[in-house]
mmCIF file of C-alpha atoms in Angstrom:
data_model
loop_
_atom_site.group_PDB
_atom_site.id
_atom_site.type_symbol
_atom_site.label_atom_id
_atom_site.label_comp_id
_atom_site.label_asym_id
_atom_site.label_seq_id
_atom_site.Cartn_x
_atom_site.Cartn_y
_atom_site.Cartn_z
ATOM 1 C CA MET A 1 -38.142 -9.313 -10.260
ATOM 2 C CA LEU A 2 -37.340 -7.675 -6.928
ATOM 3 C CA ASP A 3 -33.667 -6.759 -6.717
ATOM 4 C CA SER A 4 -31.921 -8.348 -3.719
ATOM 5 C CA GLN A 5 -30.332 -4.986 -2.914
ATOM 6 C CA VAL A 6 -33.721 -3.564 -1.898
ATOM 7 C CA ARG A 7 -35.503 -6.680 -0.624
ATOM 8 C CA GLY A 8 -37.022 -6.112 2.818
ATOM 9 C CA ALA A 9 -39.792 -7.320 5.111
ATOM 10 C CA HIS A 10 -43.230 -8.356 3.900
ATOM 11 C CA VAL A 11 -46.065 -6.014 4.767
ATOM 12 C CA TYR A 12 -48.462 -8.910 5.477
ATOM 13 C CA ARG A 13 -48.214 -11.131 8.527
ATOM 14 C CA SER A 14 -49.343 -14.212 6.568
ATOM 15 C CA GLN A 15 -50.404 -15.363 3.127
ATOM 16 C CA ASP A 16 -53.985 -15.697 4.352
ATOM 17 C CA GLY A 17 -53.856 -12.107 5.568
ATOM 18 C CA ALA A 18 -52.517 -10.952 2.201
ATOM 19 C CA ARG A 19 -55.393 -12.706 0.449
ATOM 20 C CA VAL A 20 -58.033 -11.100 2.695
ATOM 21 C CA VAL A 21 -56.592 -7.594 2.246
ATOM 22 C CA ARG A 22 -56.201 -7.934 -1.510
ATOM 23 C CA GLU A 23 -59.707 -9.330 -1.941
ATOM 24 C CA TRP A 24 -61.095 -6.319 -0.053
ATOM 25 C CA CYS A 25 -59.201 -3.960 -2.374
ATOM 26 C CA GLU A 26 -60.362 -5.798 -5.484
ATOM 27 C CA ARG A 27 -64.012 -5.638 -4.358
ATOM 28 C CA GLU A 28 -63.857 -1.901 -3.687
ATOM 29 C CA ILE A 29 -62.299 -1.179 -7.077
ATOM 30 C CA ALA A 30 -64.706 -3.508 -8.899
ATOM 31 C CA ALA A 31 -67.617 -1.570 -7.365
ATOM 32 C CA CYS A 32 -66.393 1.554 -9.202
ATOM 33 C CA PRO A 33 -66.641 0.648 -12.925
ATOM 34 C CA GLU A 34 -65.065 3.913 -14.079
ATOM 35 C CA VAL A 35 -61.794 2.870 -12.415
ATOM 36 C CA THR A 36 -60.013 0.264 -14.533
ATOM 37 C CA ALA A 37 -56.783 -1.645 -13.994
ATOM 38 C CA LEU A 38 -53.751 -0.875 -16.118
ATOM 39 C CA PRO A 39 -51.363 -3.715 -17.048
ATOM 40 C CA SER A 40 -49.147 -4.763 -14.140
ATOM 41 C CA LEU A 41 -45.707 -3.156 -14.140
ATOM 42 C CA GLU A 42 -42.598 -5.137 -13.206
ATOM 43 C CA THR A 43 -40.177 -2.826 -11.394
ATOM 44 C CA GLU A 44 -37.114 -2.942 -9.164
ATOM 45 C CA LEU A 45 -39.519 -2.883 -6.196
ATOM 46 C CA GLY A 46 -41.590 -5.725 -7.600
ATOM 47 C CA THR A 47 -44.973 -5.774 -9.299
ATOM 48 C CA THR A 48 -46.722 -2.407 -9.267
ATOM 49 C CA ARG A 49 -50.458 -2.044 -9.843
ATOM 50 C CA ALA A 50 -51.965 1.159 -11.212
ATOM 51 C CA PHE A 51 -55.532 2.126 -12.070
ATOM 52 C CA ARG A 52 -57.002 4.732 -14.391
ATOM 53 C CA ALA A 53 -60.170 6.803 -14.396
ATOM 54 C CA PRO A 54 -61.019 8.832 -17.504
ATOM 55 C CA GLY A 55 -61.729 12.479 -16.845
ATOM 56 C CA GLY A 56 -61.956 15.979 -18.231
ATOM 57 C CA ASN A 57 -59.484 17.883 -20.363
ATOM 58 C CA GLY A 58 -57.117 19.021 -17.608
ATOM 59 C CA ASP A 59 -53.607 17.730 -17.188
ATOM 60 C CA PRO A 60 -53.524 14.118 -15.960
ATOM 61 C CA VAL A 61 -52.826 13.492 -12.297
ATOM 62 C CA VAL A 62 -50.858 10.616 -10.782
ATOM 63 C CA VAL A 63 -52.024 9.877 -7.229
ATOM 64 C CA LEU A 64 -49.657 8.446 -4.598
ATOM 65 C CA SER A 65 -51.427 7.534 -1.349
ATOM 66 C CA GLY A 66 -50.238 7.792 2.231
ATOM 67 C CA THR A 67 -49.216 5.088 4.689
ATOM 68 C CA ASN A 68 -51.738 2.215 4.843
ATOM 69 C CA PHE A 69 -53.887 3.660 2.028
ATOM 70 C CA ASN A 70 -54.163 2.920 -1.678
ATOM 71 C CA THR A 71 -56.409 3.086 -4.742
ATOM 72 C CA ALA A 72 -59.206 1.088 -3.121
ATOM 73 C CA THR A 73 -59.442 3.494 -0.179
ATOM 74 C CA SER A 74 -59.289 6.557 -2.456
ATOM 75 C CA ILE A 75 -62.276 5.961 -4.741
ATOM 76 C CA GLU A 76 -64.108 9.153 -3.740
ATOM 77 C CA LEU A 77 -60.937 11.204 -4.236
ATOM 78 C CA ILE A 78 -60.415 9.641 -7.676
ATOM 79 C CA ARG A 79 -64.003 10.442 -8.641
ATOM 80 C CA ALA A 80 -63.627 14.069 -7.542
ATOM 81 C CA LEU A 81 -60.374 14.537 -9.462
ATOM 82 C CA ALA A 82 -61.757 12.799 -12.564
ATOM 83 C CA ALA A 83 -64.376 15.518 -12.956
ATOM 84 C CA ASP A 84 -61.559 17.681 -14.332
ATOM 85 C CA ARG A 85 -58.825 15.379 -15.625
ATOM 86 C CA PRO A 86 -57.678 11.777 -16.230
ATOM 87 C CA VAL A 87 -56.542 10.118 -13.002
ATOM 88 C CA ILE A 88 -53.926 7.421 -12.525
ATOM 89 C CA SER A 89 -53.753 5.978 -9.009
ATOM 90 C CA VAL A 90 -50.743 3.860 -8.086
ATOM 91 C CA ASP A 91 -50.525 1.448 -5.138
ATOM 92 C CA LEU A 92 -47.152 1.895 -3.458
ATOM 93 C CA PRO A 93 -45.018 -1.248 -3.172
ATOM 94 C CA GLY A 94 -44.528 -2.237 0.452
ATOM 95 C CA GLN A 95 -47.884 -0.795 1.545
ATOM 96 C CA PRO A 96 -51.180 -2.657 1.975
ATOM 97 C CA GLY A 97 -52.851 -2.878 -1.407
ATOM 98 C CA LEU A 98 -52.387 -4.635 -4.720
ATOM 99 C CA SER A 99 -48.726 -3.927 -5.475
ATOM 100 C CA CYS A 100 -45.762 -6.015 -4.300
ATOM 101 C CA ASP A 101 -45.951 -6.629 -0.551
ATOM 102 C CA VAL A 102 -42.203 -6.347 0.124
ATOM 103 C CA ARG A 103 -40.940 -3.104 1.626
ATOM 104 C CA PRO A 104 -37.670 -1.625 0.405
ATOM 105 C CA ARG A 105 -34.957 -1.970 3.004
ATOM 106 C CA GLY A 106 -31.968 0.179 3.832
ATOM 107 C CA ALA A 107 -32.043 3.330 1.705
ATOM 108 C CA ARG A 108 -35.840 3.404 1.463
ATOM 109 C CA VAL A 109 -35.954 6.994 0.192
ATOM 110 C CA LYS A 110 -33.569 6.272 -2.673
ATOM 111 C CA ALA A 111 -35.430 3.073 -3.568
ATOM 112 C CA TYR A 112 -38.830 4.789 -3.703
ATOM 113 C CA GLY A 113 -37.454 7.702 -5.715
ATOM 114 C CA ALA A 114 -35.895 5.355 -8.261
ATOM 115 C CA TRP A 115 -39.172 3.410 -8.398
ATOM 116 C CA LEU A 116 -41.194 6.505 -9.303
ATOM 117 C CA ASP A 117 -38.578 7.516 -11.884
ATOM 118 C CA GLU A 118 -39.029 4.035 -13.372
ATOM 119 C CA VAL A 119 -42.826 3.835 -13.412
ATOM 120 C CA LEU A 120 -43.808 7.377 -14.397
ATOM 121 C CA PRO A 121 -42.824 6.980 -18.097
ATOM 122 C CA LEU A 122 -44.845 3.752 -18.140
ATOM 123 C CA LEU A 123 -47.956 5.554 -16.890
ATOM 124 C CA THR A 124 -48.017 8.752 -18.959
ATOM 125 C CA ASP A 125 -46.428 10.184 -22.089
ATOM 126 C CA ARG A 126 -47.407 13.778 -21.280
ATOM 127 C CA PRO A 127 -46.628 16.042 -18.323
ATOM 128 C CA ALA A 128 -48.723 15.123 -15.295
ATOM 129 C CA ILE A 129 -49.457 16.595 -11.905
ATOM 130 C CA VAL A 130 -48.148 14.277 -9.201
ATOM 131 C CA LEU A 131 -50.435 14.399 -6.161
ATOM 132 C CA GLY A 132 -48.762 12.862 -3.112
ATOM 133 C CA HIS A 133 -50.489 12.502 0.242
ATOM 134 C CA SER A 134 -48.345 12.011 3.356
ATOM 135 C CA LEU A 135 -45.963 9.119 2.508
ATOM 136 C CA GLY A 136 -46.905 9.544 -1.162
ATOM 137 C CA ALA A 137 -45.596 13.116 -1.025
ATOM 138 C CA MET A 138 -42.264 11.889 0.312
ATOM 139 C CA VAL A 139 -42.065 9.369 -2.545
ATOM 140 C CA ALA A 140 -42.739 12.147 -5.056
ATOM 141 C CA LEU A 141 -39.980 14.340 -3.577
ATOM 142 C CA ALA A 142 -37.546 11.403 -3.515
ATOM 143 C CA ALA A 143 -37.850 11.058 -7.293
ATOM 144 C CA SER A 144 -36.001 13.177 -9.850
ATOM 145 C CA PRO A 145 -37.557 16.142 -11.659
ATOM 146 C CA SER A 146 -38.399 15.243 -15.236
ATOM 147 C CA PRO A 147 -40.399 16.656 -18.169
ATOM 148 C CA LEU A 148 -43.183 14.259 -17.186
ATOM 149 C CA VAL A 149 -43.695 16.035 -13.850
ATOM 150 C CA GLY A 150 -45.556 19.212 -14.716
ATOM 151 C CA ALA A 151 -46.223 20.065 -11.070
ATOM 152 C CA LEU A 152 -46.225 18.582 -7.585
ATOM 153 C CA VAL A 153 -49.157 18.856 -5.197
ATOM 154 C CA LEU A 154 -48.057 17.704 -1.753
ATOM 155 C CA VAL A 155 -50.834 17.253 0.811
ATOM 156 C CA SER A 156 -49.902 16.771 4.473
ATOM 157 C CA PRO A 157 -46.456 15.855 3.175
ATOM 158 C CA ALA A 158 -44.031 13.609 4.971
ATOM 159 C CA GLY A 159 -40.389 14.294 4.183
ATOM 160 C CA LEU A 160 -40.166 18.004 4.979
ATOM 161 C CA THR A 161 -40.229 17.748 8.769
ATOM 162 C CA ALA A 162 -40.740 15.180 11.502
ATOM 163 C CA ALA A 163 -44.335 14.169 12.153
ATOM 164 C CA GLY A 164 -46.042 15.538 15.231
ATOM 165 C CA THR A 165 -48.392 13.684 17.535
ATOM 166 C CA THR A 166 -50.892 14.298 20.304
ATOM 167 C CA PRO A 167 -51.926 12.352 23.413
ATOM 168 C CA GLU A 168 -55.297 11.736 21.756
ATOM 169 C CA LEU A 169 -53.651 10.154 18.717
ATOM 170 C CA LEU A 170 -51.438 7.941 20.883
ATOM 171 C CA ARG A 171 -54.416 6.878 23.023
ATOM 172 C CA ALA A 172 -56.214 5.851 19.842
ATOM 173 C CA ALA A 173 -53.274 4.174 18.075
ATOM 174 C CA LEU A 174 -52.054 1.860 20.836
ATOM 175 C CA PRO A 175 -55.347 -0.019 21.454
ATOM 176 C CA TRP A 176 -55.833 -0.342 17.691
ATOM 177 C CA MET A 177 -52.401 -1.958 17.313
ATOM 178 C CA ILE A 178 -53.004 -4.336 20.227
ATOM 179 C CA GLY A 179 -56.504 -5.527 19.314
ATOM 180 C CA PRO A 180 -57.877 -4.028 16.107
ATOM 181 C CA ARG A 181 -61.636 -3.940 15.627
ATOM 182 C CA ASP A 182 -63.972 -1.458 13.982
ATOM 183 C CA SER A 183 -64.644 0.590 17.109
ATOM 184 C CA LYS A 184 -60.907 1.077 17.710
ATOM 185 C CA SER A 185 -60.295 1.762 14.014
ATOM 186 C CA THR A 186 -63.016 4.410 14.118
ATOM 187 C CA ARG A 187 -61.371 6.076 17.104
ATOM 188 C CA LEU A 188 -58.012 6.123 15.310
ATOM 189 C CA LEU A 189 -59.474 7.505 12.074
ATOM 190 C CA ASN A 190 -61.392 10.146 14.003
ATOM 191 C CA ALA A 191 -58.173 11.193 15.755
ATOM 192 C CA MET A 192 -56.596 11.785 12.337
ATOM 193 C CA SER A 193 -59.597 13.701 10.968
ATOM 194 C CA GLY A 194 -60.866 17.228 11.363
ATOM 195 C CA ARG A 195 -63.640 17.696 13.905
ATOM 196 C CA ALA A 196 -66.259 18.268 11.200
ATOM 197 C CA HIS A 197 -65.438 14.864 9.702
ATOM 198 C CA VAL A 198 -65.504 12.742 12.860
ATOM 199 C CA ALA A 199 -67.803 9.754 12.379
ATOM 200 C CA GLU A 200 -70.583 9.376 14.935
ATOM 201 C CA GLY A 201 -71.049 5.708 14.161
ATOM 202 C CA VAL A 202 -68.589 3.359 12.481
ATOM 203 C CA HIS A 203 -66.183 5.280 10.263
ATOM 204 C CA PRO A 204 -66.541 4.346 6.552
ATOM 205 C CA LEU A 205 -62.868 3.326 6.454
ATOM 206 C CA ALA A 206 -62.952 1.447 9.781
ATOM 207 C CA PRO A 207 -63.332 -2.025 8.187
ATOM 208 C CA TRP A 208 -60.224 -1.305 6.110
ATOM 209 C CA MET A 209 -58.163 -0.110 9.063
ATOM 210 C CA THR A 210 -59.253 -3.160 11.046
ATOM 211 C CA LEU A 211 -57.854 -5.372 8.275
ATOM 212 C CA VAL A 212 -54.625 -3.353 8.292
ATOM 213 C CA GLY A 213 -54.249 -3.685 12.056
ATOM 214 C CA ARG A 214 -55.055 -7.384 12.000
ATOM 215 C CA TYR A 215 -53.089 -8.583 8.995
ATOM 216 C CA CYS A 216 -50.364 -6.004 8.243
ATOM 217 C CA ARG A 217 -47.130 -4.698 9.696
ATOM 218 C CA THR A 218 -47.667 -0.961 9.632
ATOM 219 C CA SER A 219 -44.724 1.347 8.969
ATOM 220 C CA LEU A 220 -43.633 4.430 10.901
ATOM 221 C CA ALA A 221 -43.694 7.992 9.563
ATOM 222 C CA PRO A 222 -40.567 8.595 7.446
ATOM 223 C CA ALA A 223 -37.810 10.947 8.528
ATOM 224 C CA PRO A 224 -37.237 14.288 6.760
ATOM 225 C CA LEU A 225 -35.599 14.015 3.356
ATOM 226 C CA PRO A 226 -31.991 15.121 2.816
ATOM 227 C CA MET A 227 -31.476 18.458 1.108
ATOM 228 C CA GLU A 228 -30.053 16.814 -2.023
ATOM 229 C CA CYS A 229 -33.502 15.298 -2.674
ATOM 230 C CA LEU A 230 -35.318 18.602 -2.272
ATOM 231 C CA ARG A 231 -33.045 21.160 -3.931
ATOM 232 C CA PRO A 232 -33.652 19.978 -7.547
ATOM 233 C CA TRP A 233 -37.425 20.524 -7.193
ATOM 234 C CA ARG A 234 -37.227 24.284 -6.669
ATOM 235 C CA LYS A 235 -37.693 24.904 -10.427
ATOM 236 C CA THR A 236 -40.879 22.794 -10.541
ATOM 237 C CA PRO A 237 -44.281 24.295 -9.689
ATOM 238 C CA ILE A 238 -45.063 23.007 -6.191
ATOM 239 C CA THR A 239 -48.190 23.328 -4.092
ATOM 240 C CA VAL A 240 -47.981 22.337 -0.428
ATOM 241 C CA ALA A 241 -51.214 21.975 1.535
ATOM 242 C CA THR A 242 -52.341 20.582 4.848
ATOM 243 C CA GLY A 243 -55.452 20.481 6.979
ATOM 244 C CA SER A 244 -55.994 23.187 9.565
ATOM 245 C CA GLU A 245 -56.524 20.359 12.103
ATOM 246 C CA ASP A 246 -53.783 17.989 10.905
ATOM 247 C CA THR A 247 -52.048 16.763 14.058
ATOM 248 C CA LEU A 248 -49.155 15.073 12.223
ATOM 249 C CA PHE A 249 -48.204 17.833 9.778
ATOM 250 C CA SER A 250 -49.895 20.978 11.037
ATOM 251 C CA PRO A 251 -49.675 24.302 9.172
ATOM 252 C CA ALA A 252 -47.344 25.638 11.869
ATOM 253 C CA ARG A 253 -45.066 22.597 11.521
ATOM 254 C CA LEU A 254 -44.917 22.857 7.716
ATOM 255 C CA HIS A 255 -44.743 26.602 7.020
ATOM 256 C CA GLY A 256 -41.019 27.027 7.739
ATOM 257 C CA PRO A 257 -39.688 23.863 6.035
ATOM 258 C CA ALA A 258 -41.934 24.258 2.962
ATOM 259 C CA TYR A 259 -40.729 27.807 2.331
ATOM 260 C CA ARG A 260 -37.099 27.211 3.266
ATOM 261 C CA LEU A 261 -36.654 23.928 1.407
ATOM 262 C CA LEU A 262 -39.013 24.262 -1.554
ATOM 263 C CA GLY A 263 -39.809 27.961 -1.763
ATOM 264 C CA ALA A 264 -43.499 27.090 -1.345
ATOM 265 C CA GLU A 265 -46.233 28.639 0.771
ATOM 266 C CA VAL A 266 -48.582 26.310 2.640
ATOM 267 C CA HIS A 267 -52.239 26.261 1.640
ATOM 268 C CA VAL A 268 -54.408 25.585 4.688
ATOM 269 C CA MET A 269 -57.475 23.416 4.062
ATOM 270 C CA GLU A 270 -59.923 24.584 6.694
ATOM 271 C CA GLY A 271 -61.571 21.982 8.885
ATOM 272 C CA LEU A 272 -59.586 19.015 7.572
ATOM 273 C CA GLY A 273 -57.207 16.741 9.436
ATOM 274 C CA HIS A 274 -54.389 14.481 8.310
ATOM 275 C CA LEU A 275 -56.752 12.400 6.176
ATOM 276 C CA GLY A 276 -57.848 15.544 4.328
ATOM 277 C CA PRO A 277 -58.142 14.177 0.751
ATOM 278 C CA LEU A 278 -60.151 11.220 2.067
ATOM 279 C CA GLU A 279 -62.278 13.319 4.438
ATOM 280 C CA ASP A 280 -63.321 15.747 1.694
ATOM 281 C CA PRO A 281 -61.771 15.479 -1.786
ATOM 282 C CA ALA A 282 -63.093 18.863 -2.956
ATOM 283 C CA PRO A 283 -60.242 21.045 -1.590
ATOM 284 C CA ALA A 284 -57.614 18.801 -3.203
ATOM 285 C CA ALA A 285 -59.478 18.951 -6.521
ATOM 286 C CA ALA A 286 -59.618 22.748 -6.217
ATOM 287 C CA LEU A 287 -55.843 22.934 -5.683
ATOM 288 C CA LEU A 288 -55.257 21.005 -8.905
ATOM 289 C CA ARG A 289 -57.762 23.172 -10.759
ATOM 290 C CA GLU A 290 -55.658 26.230 -9.961
ATOM 291 C CA LEU A 291 -52.768 24.673 -11.914
ATOM 292 C CA ASP A 292 -54.672 24.325 -15.218
#
């Protein structure tokens, strides 16, 4: 049951839109038989859906996706990580996907942190690596350190500094918001990717982003987290990484805040953009391998 204190706006513009988006997610997950649904979790932010892929003998990893992405859009990343370890991918409430479609209102950071504190013991009984990408990294940092968090891996993390932008990204985002179709979605995805991962034809994720633009109310990049959220994490092993061509959270933008706030150096993933773990999952898998 969603608590009235955190009830906010629906992510979907209509019930029909919600059905179309959810059916797309269900088809993508069903096409990957090694990814199986865990029982639905009832939380203070509503129903939460999580999915598991069996893997190697490394520590398990809990994956939290970025804005507008989820388990269904992260299948290749899940497969890459599962070569080394069990993977649990969680759809964030209030984002397009299979969890509750109501966004937390007001103190969104506090609500997401409390949500992760609530769901993590329901997902694992042993210390796990929490891998957060963009918004997912902010959610991880908003939670409280616990024995179940063996390490944090924060990729292109929101929450440490304000997001940057470029004229190219703005020129791609505005037409997509006004009249989403696959060609405009491709242009937007390309603007968020490294040059080596720009699609010449239709981007593989363009159909998804077209659905997001057509049927969803997208959210803005979150503001930097307050120091009281970040200070407790300094005793936890933390890896911060970003793409060398990430226009939102560039290495130059992250180096100072990551070291000052978390005591962490920034690993630069060469040739990747803001969608790094989706462009090429191998560097993210390598970062986790270093923690075993």
